[in-house]
PDB file of C-alpha atoms in Angstrom:
ATOM      1  CA  UNK A 255     -23.680  37.620 348.925  1.00 60.00           C
ATOM      2  CA  UNK A 256     -21.146  37.944 351.634  1.00 86.00           C
ATOM      3  CA  UNK A 257     -17.728  39.060 351.030  1.00 94.00           C
ATOM      4  CA  UNK A 258     -15.355  35.755 351.024  1.00 96.00           C
ATOM      5  CA  UNK A 259     -12.865  35.753 353.621  1.00 98.00           C
ATOM      6  CA  UNK A 260      -9.242  34.606 353.274  1.00 98.00           C
ATOM      7  CA  UNK A 261      -7.005  34.061 356.288  1.00 98.00           C
ATOM      8  CA  UNK A 262      -3.221  34.337 355.375  1.00 98.00           C
ATOM      9  CA  UNK A 263      -1.818  31.682 358.344  1.00 98.00           C
ATOM     10  CA  UNK A 264       1.543  32.812 359.610  1.00 98.00           C
ATOM     11  CA  UNK A 265       3.982  32.302 362.545  1.00 97.00           C
ATOM     12  CA  UNK A 266       4.901  34.639 365.207  1.00 96.00           C
ATOM     13  CA  UNK A 267       8.057  34.943 363.530  1.00 94.00           C
ATOM     14  CA  UNK A 268       6.401  36.569 360.964  1.00 95.00           C
ATOM     15  CA  UNK A 269       3.214  38.148 362.393  1.00 95.00           C
ATOM     16  CA  UNK A 270       2.302  40.733 359.724  1.00 95.00           C
ATOM     17  CA  UNK A 271       3.740  38.043 356.430  1.00 96.00           C
ATOM     18  CA  UNK A 272       7.306  37.943 355.096  1.00 93.00           C
ATOM     19  CA  UNK A 273       8.239  41.120 353.643  1.00 93.00           C
ATOM     20  CA  UNK A 274       7.744  39.446 350.046  1.00 93.00           C
ATOM     21  CA  UNK A 275       4.355  39.078 350.817  1.00 95.00           C
ATOM     22  CA  UNK A 276       3.348  42.459 352.375  1.00 96.00           C
ATOM     23  CA  UNK A 277       1.313  43.467 349.048  1.00 97.00           C
ATOM     24  CA  UNK A 278      -0.783  40.224 349.133  1.00 98.00           C
ATOM     25  CA  UNK A 279      -3.938  41.672 351.526  1.00 98.00           C
ATOM     26  CA  UNK A 280      -4.267  44.592 349.653  1.00 98.00           C
ATOM     27  CA  UNK A 281      -4.347  42.504 346.166  1.00 98.00           C
ATOM     28  CA  UNK A 282      -6.891  40.302 347.848  1.00 98.00           C
ATOM     29  CA  UNK A 283      -9.022  42.959 348.836  1.00 98.00           C
ATOM     30  CA  UNK A 284      -9.038  44.431 345.369  1.00 97.00           C
ATOM     31  CA  UNK A 285     -10.541  41.255 344.021  1.00 97.00           C
ATOM     32  CA  UNK A 286     -13.456  41.564 346.600  1.00 97.00           C
ATOM     33  CA  UNK A 287     -11.911  39.428 349.029  1.00 98.00           C
ATOM     34  CA  UNK A 288     -11.745  40.195 352.993  1.00 98.00           C
ATOM     35  CA  UNK A 289      -8.078  39.363 353.762  1.00 98.00           C
ATOM     36  CA  UNK A 290      -6.898  38.406 357.574  1.00 98.00           C
ATOM     37  CA  UNK A 291      -3.515  37.526 358.873  1.00 98.00           C
ATOM     38  CA  UNK A 292      -3.610  35.229 361.698  1.00 98.00           C
ATOM     39  CA  UNK A 293      -0.734  33.383 363.634  1.00 98.00           C
ATOM     40  CA  UNK A 294      -1.204  29.579 363.258  1.00 98.00           C
ATOM     41  CA  UNK A 295      -1.035  28.575 366.716  1.00 98.00           C
ATOM     42  CA  UNK A 296      -2.465  31.864 368.297  1.00 98.00           C
ATOM     43  CA  UNK A 297      -5.187  30.298 370.758  1.00 97.00           C
ATOM     44  CA  UNK A 298      -7.438  33.562 370.694  1.00 97.00           C
ATOM     45  CA  UNK A 299      -8.047  33.020 366.585  1.00 97.00           C
ATOM     46  CA  UNK A 300     -11.402  31.596 365.976  1.00 97.00           C
ATOM     47  CA  UNK A 301     -10.738  29.138 362.818  1.00 97.00           C
ATOM     48  CA  UNK A 302     -14.185  28.507 362.507  1.00 96.00           C
ATOM     49  CA  UNK A 303     -14.625  31.542 361.123  1.00 97.00           C
ATOM     50  CA  UNK A 304     -11.409  32.120 359.109  1.00 97.00           C
ATOM     51  CA  UNK A 305     -13.044  31.189 355.847  1.00 97.00           C
ATOM     52  CA  UNK A 306     -10.303  29.800 353.287  1.00 98.00           C
ATOM     53  CA  UNK A 307      -6.992  29.391 355.157  1.00 98.00           C
ATOM     54  CA  UNK A 308      -4.029  29.668 352.998  1.00 98.00           C
ATOM     55  CA  UNK A 309      -0.527  28.375 354.569  1.00 98.00           C
ATOM     56  CA  UNK A 310       2.093  31.184 354.123  1.00 97.00           C
ATOM     57  CA  UNK A 311       4.999  32.100 356.513  1.00 95.00           C
ATOM     58  CA  UNK A 312       4.641  28.927 358.935  1.00 97.00           C
ATOM     59  CA  UNK A 313       8.148  28.400 359.178  1.00 94.00           C
ATOM     60  CA  UNK A 314       8.255  27.149 362.808  1.00 95.00           C
ATOM     61  CA  UNK A 315       5.955  24.243 362.007  1.00 96.00           C
ATOM     62  CA  UNK A 316       8.553  21.686 362.023  1.00 94.00           C
ATOM     63  CA  UNK A 317      10.148  22.832 365.419  1.00 93.00           C
ATOM     64  CA  UNK A 318       9.935  19.788 367.448  1.00 91.00           C
ATOM     65  CA  UNK A 319       7.327  21.648 369.861  1.00 94.00           C
ATOM     66  CA  UNK A 320       5.026  22.302 367.232  1.00 96.00           C
ATOM     67  CA  UNK A 321       5.193  19.619 364.695  1.00 96.00           C
ATOM     68  CA  UNK A 322       2.557  17.313 365.848  1.00 97.00           C
ATOM     69  CA  UNK A 323       0.208  20.184 366.922  1.00 98.00           C
ATOM     70  CA  UNK A 324       0.570  21.875 363.356  1.00 98.00           C
ATOM     71  CA  UNK A 325      -0.716  18.862 361.419  1.00 98.00           C
ATOM     72  CA  UNK A 326      -3.392  18.352 363.996  1.00 98.00           C
ATOM     73  CA  UNK A 327      -4.281  22.078 363.305  1.00 98.00           C
ATOM     74  CA  UNK A 328      -4.220  21.823 359.281  1.00 98.00           C
ATOM     75  CA  UNK A 329      -6.534  18.814 359.911  1.00 98.00           C
ATOM     76  CA  UNK A 330      -9.420  20.586 361.773  1.00 97.00           C
ATOM     77  CA  UNK A 331      -9.649  23.280 359.519  1.00 97.00           C
ATOM     78  CA  UNK A 332     -12.628  23.272 357.137  1.00 94.00           C
ATOM     79  CA  UNK A 333     -10.787  24.505 354.279  1.00 96.00           C
ATOM     80  CA  UNK A 334      -7.136  24.984 353.925  1.00 97.00           C
ATOM     81  CA  UNK A 335      -4.588  25.139 350.970  1.00 96.00           C
ATOM     82  CA  UNK A 336      -2.935  23.370 350.473  1.00 96.00           C
ATOM     83  CA  UNK A 337      -4.949  20.500 351.787  1.00 96.00           C
ATOM     84  CA  UNK A 338      -4.002  18.638 355.280  1.00 96.00           C
ATOM     85  CA  UNK A 339      -3.316  15.446 353.759  1.00 96.00           C
ATOM     86  CA  UNK A 340      -0.789  17.135 351.329  1.00 96.00           C
ATOM     87  CA  UNK A 341       0.728  18.952 354.173  1.00 97.00           C
ATOM     88  CA  UNK A 342       1.120  15.688 356.185  1.00 97.00           C
ATOM     89  CA  UNK A 343       3.165  14.152 353.299  1.00 97.00           C
ATOM     90  CA  UNK A 344       5.194  17.035 352.530  1.00 97.00           C
ATOM     91  CA  UNK A 345       6.365  17.831 356.063  1.00 97.00           C
ATOM     92  CA  UNK A 346       8.540  14.869 356.325  1.00 97.00           C
ATOM     93  CA  UNK A 347      11.451  14.602 353.653  1.00 96.00           C
ATOM     94  CA  UNK A 348      10.939  10.902 353.294  1.00 97.00           C
ATOM     95  CA  UNK A 349       8.534  11.788 350.874  1.00 97.00           C
ATOM     96  CA  UNK A 350      11.391  12.031 348.419  1.00 97.00           C
ATOM     97  CA  UNK A 351      11.810   8.346 348.557  1.00 97.00           C
ATOM     98  CA  UNK A 352       8.286   7.703 346.890  1.00 97.00           C
ATOM     99  CA  UNK A 353       9.005  10.395 344.104  1.00 98.00           C
ATOM    100  CA  UNK A 354      12.379   8.427 343.463  1.00 97.00           C
ATOM    101  CA  UNK A 355      10.318   5.307 342.911  1.00 97.00           C
ATOM    102  CA  UNK A 356       8.360   6.872 340.326  1.00 97.00           C
ATOM    103  CA  UNK A 357      11.491   8.052 338.538  1.00 97.00           C
ATOM    104  CA  UNK A 358      11.931  11.446 339.795  1.00 97.00           C
ATOM    105  CA  UNK A 359      15.998  11.733 339.866  1.00 97.00           C
ATOM    106  CA  UNK A 360      17.348  11.975 343.265  1.00 95.00           C
ATOM    107  CA  UNK A 361      20.703  12.775 344.821  1.00 93.00           C
ATOM    108  CA  UNK A 362      21.703   9.253 346.111  1.00 92.00           C
ATOM    109  CA  UNK A 363      20.828   9.659 350.195  1.00 96.00           C
ATOM    110  CA  UNK A 364      21.877   7.730 353.142  1.00 97.00           C
ATOM    111  CA  UNK A 365      18.974   7.779 355.718  1.00 97.00           C
ATOM    112  CA  UNK A 366      20.037   7.407 359.273  1.00 97.00           C
ATOM    113  CA  UNK A 367      17.059   6.809 361.547  1.00 97.00           C
ATOM    114  CA  UNK A 368      16.814   7.287 365.422  1.00 96.00           C
ATOM    115  CA  UNK A 369      15.472   3.349 365.606  1.00 96.00           C
ATOM    116  CA  UNK A 370      18.898   2.222 364.323  1.00 94.00           C
ATOM    117  CA  UNK A 371      20.688   3.207 367.502  1.00 96.00           C
ATOM    118  CA  UNK A 372      23.964   3.741 365.855  1.00 96.00           C
ATOM    119  CA  UNK A 373      26.990   4.892 367.799  1.00 96.00           C
ATOM    120  CA  UNK A 374      29.127   8.000 366.682  1.00 96.00           C
ATOM    121  CA  UNK A 375      31.661   5.281 364.693  1.00 96.00           C
ATOM    122  CA  UNK A 376      28.627   3.646 362.929  1.00 97.00           C
ATOM    123  CA  UNK A 377      27.186   7.107 362.169  1.00 97.00           C
ATOM    124  CA  UNK A 378      31.219   8.087 361.003  1.00 95.00           C
ATOM    125  CA  UNK A 379      30.827   4.759 358.606  1.00 95.00           C
ATOM    126  CA  UNK A 380      27.646   6.226 356.748  1.00 95.00           C
ATOM    127  CA  UNK A 381      29.701   9.442 355.531  1.00 96.00           C
ATOM    128  CA  UNK A 382      31.310   9.650 352.201  1.00 94.00           C
ATOM    129  CA  UNK A 383      35.033   9.095 352.319  1.00 93.00           C
ATOM    130  CA  UNK A 384      35.764  12.132 349.707  1.00 92.00           C
ATOM    131  CA  UNK A 385      34.270  15.566 348.902  1.00 93.00           C
ATOM    132  CA  UNK A 386      31.801  17.653 351.044  1.00 94.00           C
ATOM    133  CA  UNK A 387      28.617  16.048 351.944  1.00 95.00           C
ATOM    134  CA  UNK A 388      25.281  17.822 353.702  1.00 95.00           C
ATOM    135  CA  UNK A 389      23.438  16.374 356.759  1.00 96.00           C
ATOM    136  CA  UNK A 390      20.002  17.472 357.323  1.00 94.00           C
ATOM    137  CA  UNK A 391      16.828  16.346 359.341  1.00 95.00           C
ATOM    138  CA  UNK A 392      14.119  14.827 357.464  1.00 96.00           C
ATOM    139  CA  UNK A 393      11.718  17.195 359.256  1.00 95.00           C
ATOM    140  CA  UNK A 394      12.908  20.646 358.965  1.00 91.00           C
ATOM    141  CA  UNK A 395      11.943  24.382 357.539  1.00 87.00           C
ATOM    142  CA  UNK A 396      13.760  27.021 356.227  1.00 79.00           C
ATOM    143  CA  UNK A 397      17.187  25.245 356.082  1.00 81.00           C
ATOM    144  CA  UNK A 398      17.149  24.709 359.856  1.00 82.00           C
ATOM    145  CA  UNK A 399      19.683  21.874 360.893  1.00 85.00           C
ATOM    146  CA  UNK A 400      21.298  21.546 357.601  1.00 91.00           C
ATOM    147  CA  UNK A 401      25.086  21.716 357.615  1.00 92.00           C
ATOM    148  CA  UNK A 402      27.890  21.166 354.842  1.00 93.00           C
ATOM    149  CA  UNK A 403      30.814  19.138 355.937  1.00 95.00           C
ATOM    150  CA  UNK A 404      34.130  18.180 354.435  1.00 95.00           C
ATOM    151  CA  UNK A 405      35.022  14.476 354.264  1.00 94.00           C
ATOM    152  CA  UNK A 406      38.576  14.670 354.423  1.00 94.00           C
ATOM    153  CA  UNK A 407      38.819  17.230 357.034  1.00 95.00           C
ATOM    154  CA  UNK A 408      38.964  15.616 360.537  1.00 95.00           C
ATOM    155  CA  UNK A 409      37.347  18.675 362.512  1.00 95.00           C
ATOM    156  CA  UNK A 410      34.376  19.055 360.005  1.00 95.00           C
ATOM    157  CA  UNK A 411      33.848  15.223 359.941  1.00 95.00           C
ATOM    158  CA  UNK A 412      33.577  15.295 363.555  1.00 96.00           C
ATOM    159  CA  UNK A 413      31.169  18.238 363.581  1.00 95.00           C
ATOM    160  CA  UNK A 414      29.068  16.238 361.262  1.00 96.00           C
ATOM    161  CA  UNK A 415      29.059  13.517 363.431  1.00 97.00           C
ATOM    162  CA  UNK A 416      28.216  15.532 366.500  1.00 96.00           C
ATOM    163  CA  UNK A 417      25.320  17.204 364.591  1.00 95.00           C
ATOM    164  CA  UNK A 418      23.794  13.914 363.261  1.00 96.00           C
ATOM    165  CA  UNK A 419      23.908  12.514 367.005  1.00 96.00           C
ATOM    166  CA  UNK A 420      22.169  15.785 367.987  1.00 94.00           C
ATOM    167  CA  UNK A 421      19.271  15.338 365.633  1.00 94.00           C
ATOM    168  CA  UNK A 422      19.142  11.495 366.603  1.00 96.00           C
ATOM    169  CA  UNK A 423      18.772  12.255 370.209  1.00 94.00           C
ATOM    170  CA  UNK A 424      15.836  14.388 369.413  1.00 92.00           C
ATOM    171  CA  UNK A 425      14.160  11.208 367.539  1.00 92.00           C
ATOM    172  CA  UNK A 426      14.720  13.114 364.274  1.00 94.00           C
ATOM    173  CA  UNK A 427      15.532  10.974 361.047  1.00 96.00           C
ATOM    174  CA  UNK A 428      18.777  12.624 359.318  1.00 97.00           C
ATOM    175  CA  UNK A 429      19.622  12.354 355.550  1.00 96.00           C
ATOM    176  CA  UNK A 430      23.002  12.377 354.451  1.00 97.00           C
ATOM    177  CA  UNK A 431      23.577  13.531 350.777  1.00 95.00           C
ATOM    178  CA  UNK A 432      27.076  14.370 348.859  1.00 92.00           C
ATOM    179  CA  UNK A 433      27.485  17.909 348.030  1.00 91.00           C
ATOM    180  CA  UNK A 434      26.893  18.866 344.565  1.00 87.00           C
ATOM    181  CA  UNK A 435      29.209  20.961 342.847  1.00 83.00           C
ATOM    182  CA  UNK A 436      26.674  21.851 340.128  1.00 77.00           C
ATOM    183  CA  UNK A 437      24.911  23.971 342.983  1.00 80.00           C
ATOM    184  CA  UNK A 438      28.169  26.317 343.232  1.00 78.00           C
ATOM    185  CA  UNK A 439      28.614  26.766 339.635  1.00 76.00           C
ATOM    186  CA  UNK A 440      25.036  27.176 338.686  1.00 73.00           C
ATOM    187  CA  UNK A 441      22.918  27.398 341.707  1.00 78.00           C
ATOM    188  CA  UNK A 442      19.361  25.791 342.188  1.00 88.00           C
ATOM    189  CA  UNK A 443      16.143  26.681 340.139  1.00 94.00           C
ATOM    190  CA  UNK A 444      12.940  27.121 341.582  1.00 95.00           C
ATOM    191  CA  UNK A 445       9.775  26.564 339.645  1.00 97.00           C
ATOM    192  CA  UNK A 446       6.784  28.085 341.269  1.00 97.00           C
ATOM    193  CA  UNK A 447       3.197  26.843 340.278  1.00 97.00           C
ATOM    194  CA  UNK A 448       0.016  28.532 341.052  1.00 98.00           C
ATOM    195  CA  UNK A 449      -3.385  26.147 340.588  1.00 97.00           C
ATOM    196  CA  UNK A 450      -1.022  23.794 338.801  1.00 95.00           C
ATOM    197  CA  UNK A 451       0.155  26.435 336.162  1.00 95.00           C
ATOM    198  CA  UNK A 452       3.752  27.419 336.052  1.00 96.00           C
ATOM    199  CA  UNK A 453       4.172  31.277 337.306  1.00 96.00           C
ATOM    200  CA  UNK A 454       7.676  32.261 337.173  1.00 95.00           C
ATOM    201  CA  UNK A 455      10.932  30.726 337.859  1.00 95.00           C
ATOM    202  CA  UNK A 456      14.131  32.021 339.841  1.00 94.00           C
ATOM    203  CA  UNK A 457      17.753  30.937 340.619  1.00 92.00           C
ATOM    204  CA  UNK A 458      19.045  30.904 343.976  1.00 86.00           C
ATOM    205  CA  UNK A 459      22.686  31.310 344.753  1.00 76.00           C
ATOM    206  CA  UNK A 460      24.281  28.557 347.115  1.00 69.00           C
ATOM    207  CA  UNK A 461      23.476  28.893 350.587  1.00 56.00           C
ATOM    208  CA  UNK A 462      25.885  26.108 352.130  1.00 51.00           C
ATOM    209  CA  UNK A 463      29.413  27.434 351.641  1.00 51.00           C
ATOM    210  CA  UNK A 464      32.443  25.211 352.727  1.00 51.00           C
ATOM    211  CA  UNK A 465      32.517  26.685 356.191  1.00 51.00           C
ATOM    212  CA  UNK A 466      28.703  26.497 356.644  1.00 47.00           C
ATOM    213  CA  UNK A 467      27.476  24.911 360.109  1.00 53.00           C
ATOM    214  CA  UNK A 468      24.062  23.459 360.992  1.00 49.00           C
ATOM    215  CA  UNK A 469      22.003  26.073 363.134  1.00 51.00           C
ATOM    216  CA  UNK A 470      18.355  26.172 364.560  1.00 55.00           C
ATOM    217  CA  UNK A 471      17.723  29.514 362.375  1.00 53.00           C
ATOM    218  CA  UNK A 472      15.718  29.814 359.017  1.00 53.00           C
ATOM    219  CA  UNK A 473      18.498  30.733 356.323  1.00 51.00           C
ATOM    220  CA  UNK A 474      17.974  33.700 353.720  1.00 59.00           C
ATOM    221  CA  UNK A 475      18.064  32.927 350.236  1.00 66.00           C
ATOM    222  CA  UNK A 476      19.382  35.288 347.516  1.00 72.00           C
ATOM    223  CA  UNK A 477      17.255  34.902 344.080  1.00 78.00           C
ATOM    224  CA  UNK A 478      17.497  35.978 340.831  1.00 85.00           C
ATOM    225  CA  UNK A 479      14.110  36.015 338.590  1.00 87.00           C
ATOM    226  CA  UNK A 480      14.671  34.273 335.021  1.00 87.00           C
ATOM    227  CA  UNK A 481      12.913  32.504 332.395  1.00 89.00           C
ATOM    228  CA  UNK A 482      13.055  28.757 332.711  1.00 89.00           C
ATOM    229  CA  UNK A 483      14.562  26.896 329.979  1.00 90.00           C
ATOM    230  CA  UNK A 484      12.529  24.414 327.951  1.00 94.00           C
ATOM    231  CA  UNK A 485      14.427  21.688 329.533  1.00 94.00           C
ATOM    232  CA  UNK A 486      13.642  22.996 333.275  1.00 94.00           C
ATOM    233  CA  UNK A 487      10.103  23.353 332.169  1.00 94.00           C
ATOM    234  CA  UNK A 488       9.989  19.820 331.073  1.00 96.00           C
ATOM    235  CA  UNK A 489      11.775  18.664 334.520  1.00 96.00           C
ATOM    236  CA  UNK A 490       9.362  20.510 336.668  1.00 96.00           C
ATOM    237  CA  UNK A 491       6.609  18.823 334.778  1.00 97.00           C
ATOM    238  CA  UNK A 492       7.906  15.352 335.380  1.00 97.00           C
ATOM    239  CA  UNK A 493       8.194  16.311 339.234  1.00 98.00           C
ATOM    240  CA  UNK A 494       4.703  17.746 339.460  1.00 97.00           C
ATOM    241  CA  UNK A 495       3.289  14.825 337.385  1.00 97.00           C
ATOM    242  CA  UNK A 496       4.658  12.522 339.974  1.00 98.00           C
ATOM    243  CA  UNK A 497       3.219  14.646 343.093  1.00 98.00           C
ATOM    244  CA  UNK A 498      -0.239  14.489 341.508  1.00 97.00           C
ATOM    245  CA  UNK A 499       0.410  10.429 341.120  1.00 97.00           C
ATOM    246  CA  UNK A 500       1.209  10.302 344.954  1.00 97.00           C
ATOM    247  CA  UNK A 501      -1.657  12.643 345.818  1.00 96.00           C
ATOM    248  CA  UNK A 502      -4.354  10.364 344.068  1.00 95.00           C
ATOM    249  CA  UNK A 503      -2.411   6.943 345.960  1.00 95.00           C
ATOM    250  CA  UNK A 504      -2.924   8.714 349.338  1.00 92.00           C
ATOM    251  CA  UNK A 505      -6.237  10.116 348.972  1.00 90.00           C
ATOM    252  CA  UNK A 506      -8.061   8.279 346.308  1.00 91.00           C
ATOM    253  CA  UNK A 507      -8.390  11.332 344.010  1.00 91.00           C
ATOM    254  CA  UNK A 508      -6.328  13.779 342.906  1.00 92.00           C
ATOM    255  CA  UNK A 509      -6.281  17.469 344.157  1.00 90.00           C
ATOM    256  CA  UNK A 510      -5.298  20.549 342.732  1.00 91.00           C
ATOM    257  CA  UNK A 511      -2.427  22.584 344.481  1.00 97.00           C
ATOM    258  CA  UNK A 512      -3.079  26.374 345.236  1.00 98.00           C
ATOM    259  CA  UNK A 513       0.746  26.938 345.194  1.00 98.00           C
ATOM    260  CA  UNK A 514       3.582  24.319 344.475  1.00 98.00           C
ATOM    261  CA  UNK A 515       7.445  25.088 344.276  1.00 97.00           C
ATOM    262  CA  UNK A 516       9.725  22.789 342.623  1.00 97.00           C
ATOM    263  CA  UNK A 517      13.545  23.061 343.489  1.00 95.00           C
ATOM    264  CA  UNK A 518      15.822  21.406 340.920  1.00 95.00           C
ATOM    265  CA  UNK A 519      19.551  21.264 340.191  1.00 93.00           C
ATOM    266  CA  UNK A 520      21.396  20.298 337.119  1.00 91.00           C
ATOM    267  CA  UNK A 521      23.408  17.020 337.402  1.00 90.00           C
ATOM    268  CA  UNK A 522      25.757  17.893 335.401  1.00 86.00           C
ATOM    269  CA  UNK A 523      25.403  15.169 332.857  1.00 90.00           C
ATOM    270  CA  UNK A 524      22.357  16.967 331.094  1.00 90.00           C
ATOM    271  CA  UNK A 525      19.695  15.932 333.782  1.00 92.00           C
ATOM    272  CA  UNK A 526      18.732  17.127 336.720  1.00 94.00           C
ATOM    273  CA  UNK A 527      18.064  16.049 340.532  1.00 95.00           C
ATOM    274  CA  UNK A 528      14.934  17.020 342.490  1.00 96.00           C
ATOM    275  CA  UNK A 529      16.035  18.940 345.768  1.00 94.00           C
ATOM    276  CA  UNK A 530      12.858  19.802 347.215  1.00 94.00           C
ATOM    277  CA  UNK A 531       9.214  20.150 346.796  1.00 97.00           C
ATOM    278  CA  UNK A 532       7.546  23.011 349.111  1.00 97.00           C
ATOM    279  CA  UNK A 533       3.971  22.808 349.647  1.00 98.00           C
ATOM    280  CA  UNK A 534       3.731  24.122 352.956  1.00 98.00           C
ATOM    281  CA  UNK A 535       5.535  27.129 353.628  1.00 95.00           C
ATOM    282  CA  UNK A 536       7.129  27.929 350.304  1.00 93.00           C
ATOM    283  CA  UNK A 537       8.884  31.080 349.884  1.00 93.00           C
ATOM    284  CA  UNK A 538       7.431  32.000 346.463  1.00 96.00           C
ATOM    285  CA  UNK A 539       9.413  34.645 345.573  1.00 95.00           C
ATOM    286  CA  UNK A 540       6.391  37.324 345.116  1.00 95.00           C
ATOM    287  CA  UNK A 541       8.750  40.111 344.736  1.00 92.00           C
ATOM    288  CA  UNK A 542      10.951  38.647 342.305  1.00 90.00           C
ATOM    289  CA  UNK A 543       8.747  39.557 339.189  1.00 89.00           C
ATOM    290  CA  UNK A 544       6.103  42.252 338.732  1.00 87.00           C
ATOM    291  CA  UNK A 545       3.503  39.660 337.882  1.00 93.00           C
ATOM    292  CA  UNK A 546       3.884  37.010 340.686  1.00 96.00           C
ATOM    293  CA  UNK A 547       2.172  38.626 343.494  1.00 97.00           C
ATOM    294  CA  UNK A 548      -0.807  39.529 341.158  1.00 97.00           C
ATOM    295  CA  UNK A 549      -0.795  36.200 340.032  1.00 97.00           C
ATOM    296  CA  UNK A 550      -0.825  34.397 343.240  1.00 98.00           C
ATOM    297  CA  UNK A 551      -3.478  36.629 344.342  1.00 98.00           C
ATOM    298  CA  UNK A 552      -5.706  35.886 341.177  1.00 98.00           C
ATOM    299  CA  UNK A 553      -4.935  32.017 342.048  1.00 98.00           C
ATOM    300  CA  UNK A 554      -6.408  32.459 345.344  1.00 98.00           C
ATOM    301  CA  UNK A 555      -9.335  34.528 343.814  1.00 97.00           C
ATOM    302  CA  UNK A 556     -10.172  31.542 341.632  1.00 96.00           C
ATOM    303  CA  UNK A 557      -9.859  29.192 344.360  1.00 94.00           C
ATOM    304  CA  UNK A 558     -12.440  31.224 346.627  1.00 95.00           C
ATOM    305  CA  UNK A 559     -14.913  31.756 343.918  1.00 91.00           C
ATOM    306  CA  UNK A 560     -14.695  28.061 342.545  1.00 79.00           C
TER     307      UNK A 560
END
């Protein structure tokens, strides 16, 4: 039997993978798999011979020049994890609206659409009157284009209007959400799943400090590994159940996910809000615990030899 091939798809910004995943090729090789690394939009790559393609540091997929071609590329692959139809759903943060309909708690969100044709004044009226708030494009990766603003500070509010208009002029839908003080107090919790099983969890330090401005750069995260509480585990399961219901709705059948990262934050009242589900270029924090990288390699091995 020939050695199975796994191609780890990345971007030109991370041609050798993210630092967190540098040990992954060796771990796959130890499991009888031939690992390859390829930039997803490199025209010299023969994807017909790529074996199983595992999406990793494809963090430029959401850029305007790449978005449509990236989705088409995933659909062209004979075998890709996560599946192309899941990628298409997760690539646009409007996915949150369906999860909210299924009972997953969300931060109240105002959606501003390019088709609305709003003026600066009309955008201004969509912002909260008090406190801090966040503006981010519905299609983004790595925190690109996300900013935190203060409603009662005239300059900050003006910046928020200008940044929102910048996105709208480029046909990007925009999300406006109140900034949660719980993020500053306790941070976010990321629950990482491999083949449907919870592998590990990390606590993420706040990224959006009060003077944080929207940029087109990927923002680095500071994380600390810890055991999830029973309550956090139950929150993650509620989100995971809703995700799989959506997958079945969209494709007519359920599909196991090779990797799945669920980001949640406490709501200050004993519950939680879902911040994000990451099924495309998810940072999996493989360096956060000694077992994480090995667990991911095991999950890929199981997928390849099924």
